[in-house]
Amino acid sequence: MSKEKIIISPSILAADYGKLAEEIKKVVASGAEYVHIDVMDGHFVPNISIGIPVVQSIRKVTDAVFDCHLMISNPIDYVDEFIKAGADLISFHVESNSNITETIKKITSAGKKAALVVKPATPIEEVFPYLSEISMVLIMTVEPGFGGQSFMEAMLPKIKKLKEEAEKQNVQLDIQVDGGIDDKTAPLCKSAGANVLVAGSYIFKSPDTAKAIETLKA
Ligand code: DX5
Ligand code: ZN
């Protein structure tokens, strides 16, 4: 069963990196429970973002949950370093090259939470065999790699299917959505069964951060 409380995870990809510490403090003070950290290797996705030293530096800024979304080809090789740097929750793609069960084990045996991510073209059924081993599934609602893209409404049935399957398997599972989440698309995701919302542009480009977060939760 999914939990009812809505958790907000602002994606710092949309933050001003020149004042990242203040940007993070602002979203956490405004009610965000998680901080979504997008890691891109220029290989798994056609973009490069931030890595381990940045996670280590911003760890000193807040106690909020660090939700690390690894868009990298070989996540298993970097799990230990991200954990050492301060990751609390590590999401990696089912489409990556790493062995899924081994990667999950590496994360959970270090006492951290593991999540699996599916790209828009990947059937949600691919995560079904792992639901009892993970805390969360992230359903991408845009093609991973860039912020500021439009929400793909065709992903909504995947959320519903996953929620039904989690209930069928009787597992506690968070369902996260990422990409194009705003005041119009958040309600669609929530009614489909999502309970963890990632939002980059909508939160960081808003003139009133607290109001933006409150709107997503409402
Ligand atoms: C895309 C990233 C997202 C992105 C979301 O590859 O995974 O987390 O930052 O940005 P918005 O909310 O602007 O679509
Ligand atoms: Zn992300």
mmCIF file of C-alpha atoms and ligand atoms in Angstrom:
data_model
loop_
_atom_site.group_PDB
_atom_site.id
_atom_site.type_symbol
_atom_site.label_atom_id
_atom_site.label_comp_id
_atom_site.label_asym_id
_atom_site.label_seq_id
_atom_site.Cartn_x
_atom_site.Cartn_y
_atom_site.Cartn_z
ATOM 1 C CA MET A 1 0.000 0.000 0.000
ATOM 2 C CA SER A 2 1.235 3.494 -0.812
ATOM 3 C CA LYS A 3 1.395 5.932 2.048
ATOM 4 C CA GLU A 4 -1.095 8.787 1.956
ATOM 5 C CA LYS A 5 1.185 11.705 2.869
ATOM 6 C CA ILE A 6 2.538 13.663 -0.081
ATOM 7 C CA ILE A 7 6.318 14.154 -0.035
ATOM 8 C CA ILE A 8 7.931 16.916 -2.074
ATOM 9 C CA SER A 9 11.389 16.482 -3.579
ATOM 10 C CA PRO A 10 12.623 19.667 -5.270
ATOM 11 C CA SER A 11 15.048 18.897 -8.095
ATOM 12 C CA ILE A 12 18.139 21.049 -7.653
ATOM 13 C CA LEU A 13 18.807 20.734 -11.372
ATOM 14 C CA ALA A 14 16.670 23.866 -11.641
ATOM 15 C CA ALA A 15 18.464 25.708 -8.781
ATOM 16 C CA ASP A 16 21.081 28.414 -9.152
ATOM 17 C CA TYR A 17 24.294 26.418 -8.604
ATOM 18 C CA GLY A 18 26.130 29.610 -7.698
ATOM 19 C CA LYS A 19 24.126 29.730 -4.473
ATOM 20 C CA LEU A 20 23.187 26.090 -4.084
ATOM 21 C CA ALA A 21 23.416 26.048 -0.282
ATOM 22 C CA GLU A 22 20.910 28.908 0.080
ATOM 23 C CA GLU A 23 18.625 27.389 -2.545
ATOM 24 C CA ILE A 24 18.520 24.094 -0.631
ATOM 25 C CA LYS A 25 17.939 25.806 2.729
ATOM 26 C CA LYS A 26 15.088 27.761 1.163
ATOM 27 C CA VAL A 27 13.185 24.732 -0.183
ATOM 28 C CA VAL A 28 13.640 22.761 3.031
ATOM 29 C CA ALA A 29 12.455 25.733 5.125
ATOM 30 C CA SER A 30 9.490 25.965 2.756
ATOM 31 C CA GLY A 31 8.291 22.438 3.539
ATOM 32 C CA ALA A 32 10.194 20.064 1.241
ATOM 33 C CA GLU A 33 11.024 16.747 2.915
ATOM 34 C CA TYR A 34 13.489 15.527 0.281
ATOM 35 C CA VAL A 35 16.150 17.101 -1.934
ATOM 36 C CA HIS A 36 16.245 15.527 -5.416
ATOM 37 C CA ILE A 37 19.770 15.315 -6.786
ATOM 38 C CA ASP A 38 20.007 14.509 -10.510
ATOM 39 C CA VAL A 39 23.260 12.792 -11.410
ATOM 40 C CA MET A 40 23.981 12.497 -15.146
ATOM 41 C CA ASP A 41 27.037 10.977 -16.789
ATOM 42 C CA GLY A 42 26.728 12.206 -20.390
ATOM 43 C CA HIS A 43 26.417 8.576 -21.450
ATOM 44 C CA PHE A 44 23.217 7.113 -20.028
ATOM 45 C CA VAL A 45 21.616 10.479 -20.795
ATOM 46 C CA PRO A 46 22.915 13.157 -23.187
ATOM 47 C CA ASN A 47 23.721 15.643 -20.418
ATOM 48 C CA ILE A 48 26.194 16.067 -17.552
ATOM 49 C CA SER A 49 25.131 17.458 -14.187
ATOM 50 C CA ILE A 50 26.613 17.029 -10.739
ATOM 51 C CA GLY A 51 28.436 14.289 -8.885
ATOM 52 C CA ILE A 52 29.866 13.034 -5.630
ATOM 53 C CA PRO A 53 31.848 16.122 -4.401
ATOM 54 C CA VAL A 54 28.746 18.304 -4.671
ATOM 55 C CA VAL A 55 26.651 15.825 -2.691
ATOM 56 C CA GLN A 56 29.358 15.783 -0.024
ATOM 57 C CA SER A 57 29.412 19.598 0.216
ATOM 58 C CA ILE A 58 25.662 20.121 0.368
ATOM 59 C CA ARG A 59 25.306 17.358 2.991
ATOM 60 C CA LYS A 60 26.530 19.944 5.520
ATOM 61 C CA VAL A 61 23.658 22.281 4.627
ATOM 62 C CA THR A 62 20.629 20.193 5.653
ATOM 63 C CA ASP A 63 19.339 17.049 7.344
ATOM 64 C CA ALA A 64 16.637 16.603 4.687
ATOM 65 C CA VAL A 65 16.540 13.280 2.864
ATOM 66 C CA PHE A 66 18.962 13.221 -0.067
ATOM 67 C CA ASP A 67 17.115 11.582 -2.925
ATOM 68 C CA CYS A 68 19.807 10.771 -5.506
ATOM 69 C CA HIS A 69 18.517 9.977 -8.983
ATOM 70 C CA LEU A 70 21.364 8.245 -10.803
ATOM 71 C CA MET A 71 21.058 8.633 -14.577
ATOM 72 C CA ILE A 72 24.295 6.780 -15.168
ATOM 73 C CA SER A 73 25.226 3.647 -17.103
ATOM 74 C CA ASN A 74 26.877 1.692 -14.264
ATOM 75 C CA PRO A 75 25.229 2.706 -10.980
ATOM 76 C CA ILE A 76 26.587 -0.260 -8.990
ATOM 77 C CA ASP A 77 30.118 1.135 -9.362
ATOM 78 C CA TYR A 78 29.176 4.424 -7.669
ATOM 79 C CA VAL A 79 26.679 3.414 -4.981
ATOM 80 C CA ASP A 80 29.266 3.240 -2.183
ATOM 81 C CA GLU A 81 30.651 6.667 -2.977
ATOM 82 C CA PHE A 82 27.231 8.298 -3.089
ATOM 83 C CA ILE A 83 26.371 6.735 0.252
ATOM 84 C CA LYS A 84 29.643 7.923 1.744
ATOM 85 C CA ALA A 85 28.897 11.408 0.418
ATOM 86 C CA GLY A 86 25.517 11.474 2.169
ATOM 87 C CA ALA A 87 22.815 9.879 -0.012
ATOM 88 C CA ASP A 88 19.816 8.533 1.933
ATOM 89 C CA LEU A 89 17.850 7.174 -0.988
ATOM 90 C CA ILE A 90 19.378 5.980 -4.240
ATOM 91 C CA SER A 91 17.321 5.596 -7.400
ATOM 92 C CA PHE A 92 18.785 3.838 -10.408
ATOM 93 C CA HIS A 93 17.361 2.903 -13.789
ATOM 94 C CA VAL A 94 16.189 -0.575 -14.763
ATOM 95 C CA GLU A 95 17.633 0.304 -18.188
ATOM 96 C CA SER A 96 21.164 0.721 -16.771
ATOM 97 C CA ASN A 97 23.896 -1.910 -17.250
ATOM 98 C CA SER A 98 24.116 -2.913 -13.584
ATOM 99 C CA ASN A 99 22.644 -6.106 -12.178
ATOM 100 C CA ILE A 100 19.418 -4.981 -10.524
ATOM 101 C CA THR A 101 19.356 -7.324 -7.520
ATOM 102 C CA GLU A 102 23.054 -6.793 -6.773
ATOM 103 C CA THR A 103 22.687 -3.012 -6.941
ATOM 104 C CA ILE A 104 19.635 -3.040 -4.673
ATOM 105 C CA LYS A 105 21.524 -5.225 -2.176
ATOM 106 C CA LYS A 106 24.520 -2.908 -2.192
ATOM 107 C CA ILE A 107 22.266 0.013 -1.279
ATOM 108 C CA THR A 108 20.069 -1.700 1.309
ATOM 109 C CA SER A 109 22.918 -3.544 3.033
ATOM 110 C CA ALA A 110 24.454 -0.123 3.731
ATOM 111 C CA GLY A 111 21.205 0.801 5.501
ATOM 112 C CA LYS A 112 19.971 3.111 2.732
ATOM 113 C CA LYS A 113 16.789 3.067 0.701
ATOM 114 C CA ALA A 114 16.791 1.768 -2.863
ATOM 115 C CA ALA A 115 14.476 2.748 -5.691
ATOM 116 C CA LEU A 116 14.077 1.664 -9.298
ATOM 117 C CA VAL A 117 13.406 4.111 -12.133
ATOM 118 C CA VAL A 118 11.638 3.519 -15.445
ATOM 119 C CA LYS A 119 12.011 5.706 -18.524
ATOM 120 C CA PRO A 120 8.822 6.596 -20.431
ATOM 121 C CA ALA A 121 9.207 3.773 -22.974
ATOM 122 C CA THR A 122 9.871 1.083 -20.344
ATOM 123 C CA PRO A 123 6.896 -1.045 -19.291
ATOM 124 C CA ILE A 124 6.137 -0.720 -15.587
ATOM 125 C CA GLU A 125 5.957 -4.528 -15.307
ATOM 126 C CA GLU A 126 9.779 -4.561 -15.380
ATOM 127 C CA VAL A 127 9.919 -3.427 -11.753
ATOM 128 C CA PHE A 128 7.269 -5.872 -10.480
ATOM 129 C CA PRO A 129 9.741 -8.666 -9.529
ATOM 130 C CA TYR A 130 11.667 -6.284 -7.232
ATOM 131 C CA LEU A 131 8.893 -4.527 -5.307
ATOM 132 C CA SER A 132 9.520 -6.344 -2.035
ATOM 133 C CA GLU A 133 13.230 -5.377 -2.125
ATOM 134 C CA ILE A 134 12.844 -1.626 -2.704
ATOM 135 C CA SER A 135 11.237 1.381 -0.998
ATOM 136 C CA MET A 136 10.146 3.333 -4.030
ATOM 137 C CA VAL A 137 9.616 3.292 -7.785
ATOM 138 C CA LEU A 138 10.259 6.424 -9.802
ATOM 139 C CA ILE A 139 8.129 6.726 -12.925
ATOM 140 C CA MET A 140 9.694 9.240 -15.315
ATOM 141 C CA THR A 141 7.066 11.559 -16.752
ATOM 142 C CA VAL A 142 9.574 13.071 -19.225
ATOM 143 C CA GLU A 143 12.556 11.611 -21.065
ATOM 144 C CA PRO A 144 15.414 11.820 -18.500
ATOM 145 C CA GLY A 145 18.259 14.266 -19.128
ATOM 146 C CA PHE A 146 16.843 17.761 -18.941
ATOM 147 C CA GLY A 147 14.638 19.913 -16.734
ATOM 148 C CA GLY A 148 11.798 22.072 -17.981
ATOM 149 C CA GLN A 149 10.154 19.534 -20.317
ATOM 150 C CA SER A 150 6.429 18.908 -20.728
ATOM 151 C CA PHE A 151 4.675 16.274 -18.641
ATOM 152 C CA MET A 152 3.714 13.095 -20.529
ATOM 153 C CA GLU A 153 0.122 12.303 -19.645
ATOM 154 C CA ALA A 154 0.473 8.845 -21.196
ATOM 155 C CA MET A 155 2.480 7.860 -18.072
ATOM 156 C CA LEU A 156 -0.568 8.081 -15.777
ATOM 157 C CA PRO A 157 -1.763 4.490 -16.417
ATOM 158 C CA LYS A 158 1.690 3.237 -15.329
ATOM 159 C CA ILE A 159 1.191 4.876 -11.934
ATOM 160 C CA LYS A 160 -2.213 3.206 -11.514
ATOM 161 C CA LYS A 161 -0.907 -0.194 -12.586
ATOM 162 C CA LEU A 162 2.006 0.027 -10.157
ATOM 163 C CA LYS A 163 -0.208 1.044 -7.270
ATOM 164 C CA GLU A 164 -2.521 -1.893 -7.959
ATOM 165 C CA GLU A 165 0.411 -4.282 -8.165
ATOM 166 C CA ALA A 166 1.895 -2.992 -4.876
ATOM 167 C CA GLU A 167 -1.462 -3.582 -3.222
ATOM 168 C CA LYS A 168 -1.685 -7.035 -4.755
ATOM 169 C CA GLN A 169 1.797 -7.922 -3.474
ATOM 170 C CA ASN A 170 0.954 -6.270 -0.160
ATOM 171 C CA VAL A 171 4.146 -4.172 -0.102
ATOM 172 C CA GLN A 172 4.746 -0.701 1.307
ATOM 173 C CA LEU A 173 5.891 1.289 -1.693
ATOM 174 C CA ASP A 174 6.361 4.946 -2.436
ATOM 175 C CA ILE A 175 5.520 5.991 -5.991
ATOM 176 C CA GLN A 176 7.523 8.954 -7.245
ATOM 177 C CA VAL A 177 6.995 10.966 -10.425
ATOM 178 C CA ASP A 178 9.606 13.189 -12.035
ATOM 179 C CA GLY A 179 9.351 15.587 -14.956
ATOM 180 C CA GLY A 180 6.968 18.424 -15.755
ATOM 181 C CA ILE A 181 5.313 18.355 -12.333
ATOM 182 C CA ASP A 182 3.411 21.561 -11.540
ATOM 183 C CA ASP A 183 0.078 22.757 -10.135
ATOM 184 C CA LYS A 184 -1.810 21.213 -13.085
ATOM 185 C CA THR A 185 -0.039 17.854 -13.412
ATOM 186 C CA ALA A 186 0.512 17.087 -9.685
ATOM 187 C CA PRO A 187 -3.219 16.430 -9.035
ATOM 188 C CA LEU A 188 -3.319 13.964 -11.945
ATOM 189 C CA CYS A 189 -0.353 12.044 -10.531
ATOM 190 C CA LYS A 190 -1.715 12.050 -7.004
ATOM 191 C CA SER A 191 -5.103 10.726 -8.052
ATOM 192 C CA ALA A 192 -3.374 7.999 -10.060
ATOM 193 C CA GLY A 193 -1.500 6.941 -6.894
ATOM 194 C CA ALA A 194 1.801 8.855 -6.741
ATOM 195 C CA ASN A 195 2.856 10.104 -3.295
ATOM 196 C CA VAL A 196 6.365 11.538 -3.889
ATOM 197 C CA LEU A 197 6.546 14.457 -6.303
ATOM 198 C CA VAL A 198 9.771 15.739 -7.840
ATOM 199 C CA ALA A 199 9.604 19.275 -9.190
ATOM 200 C CA GLY A 200 12.461 21.383 -10.499
ATOM 201 C CA SER A 201 11.303 24.319 -12.590
ATOM 202 C CA TYR A 202 7.943 24.712 -10.845
ATOM 203 C CA ILE A 203 9.547 25.153 -7.411
ATOM 204 C CA PHE A 204 12.817 26.939 -8.197
ATOM 205 C CA LYS A 205 11.378 29.343 -10.774
ATOM 206 C CA SER A 206 8.428 30.242 -8.564
ATOM 207 C CA PRO A 207 8.463 33.689 -6.873
ATOM 208 C CA ASP A 208 6.934 32.101 -3.743
ATOM 209 C CA THR A 209 8.654 28.802 -2.890
ATOM 210 C CA ALA A 210 6.493 27.969 0.133
ATOM 211 C CA LYS A 211 3.306 28.537 -1.840
ATOM 212 C CA ALA A 212 4.548 26.378 -4.720
ATOM 213 C CA ILE A 213 5.347 23.492 -2.345
ATOM 214 C CA GLU A 214 2.048 23.899 -0.516
ATOM 215 C CA THR A 215 0.155 23.845 -3.842
ATOM 216 C CA LEU A 216 1.842 20.597 -4.866
ATOM 217 C CA LYS A 217 0.959 18.997 -1.523
ATOM 218 C CA ALA A 218 -2.647 20.213 -1.338
HETATM 219 C C1 DX5 B 1 15.158 15.040 -15.634
HETATM 220 C C2 DX5 B 1 15.365 15.023 -14.152
HETATM 221 C C3 DX5 B 1 14.341 15.772 -13.399
HETATM 222 C C4 DX5 B 1 14.245 17.246 -13.716
HETATM 223 C C5 DX5 B 1 12.836 17.679 -13.478
HETATM 224 O O1 DX5 B 1 16.050 14.168 -16.209
HETATM 225 O O2 DX5 B 1 15.343 13.696 -13.691
HETATM 226 O O3 DX5 B 1 14.506 15.570 -12.005
HETATM 227 O O4 DX5 B 1 15.116 18.032 -12.982
HETATM 228 O O5 DX5 B 1 12.711 18.999 -13.856
HETATM 229 P P1 DX5 B 1 11.301 19.705 -14.115
HETATM 230 O O6 DX5 B 1 10.518 19.623 -12.838
HETATM 231 O O7 DX5 B 1 11.695 21.090 -14.497
HETATM 232 O O8 DX5 B 1 10.630 18.954 -15.230
HETATM 233 ZN ZN ZN B 2 15.296 13.355 -11.501
#
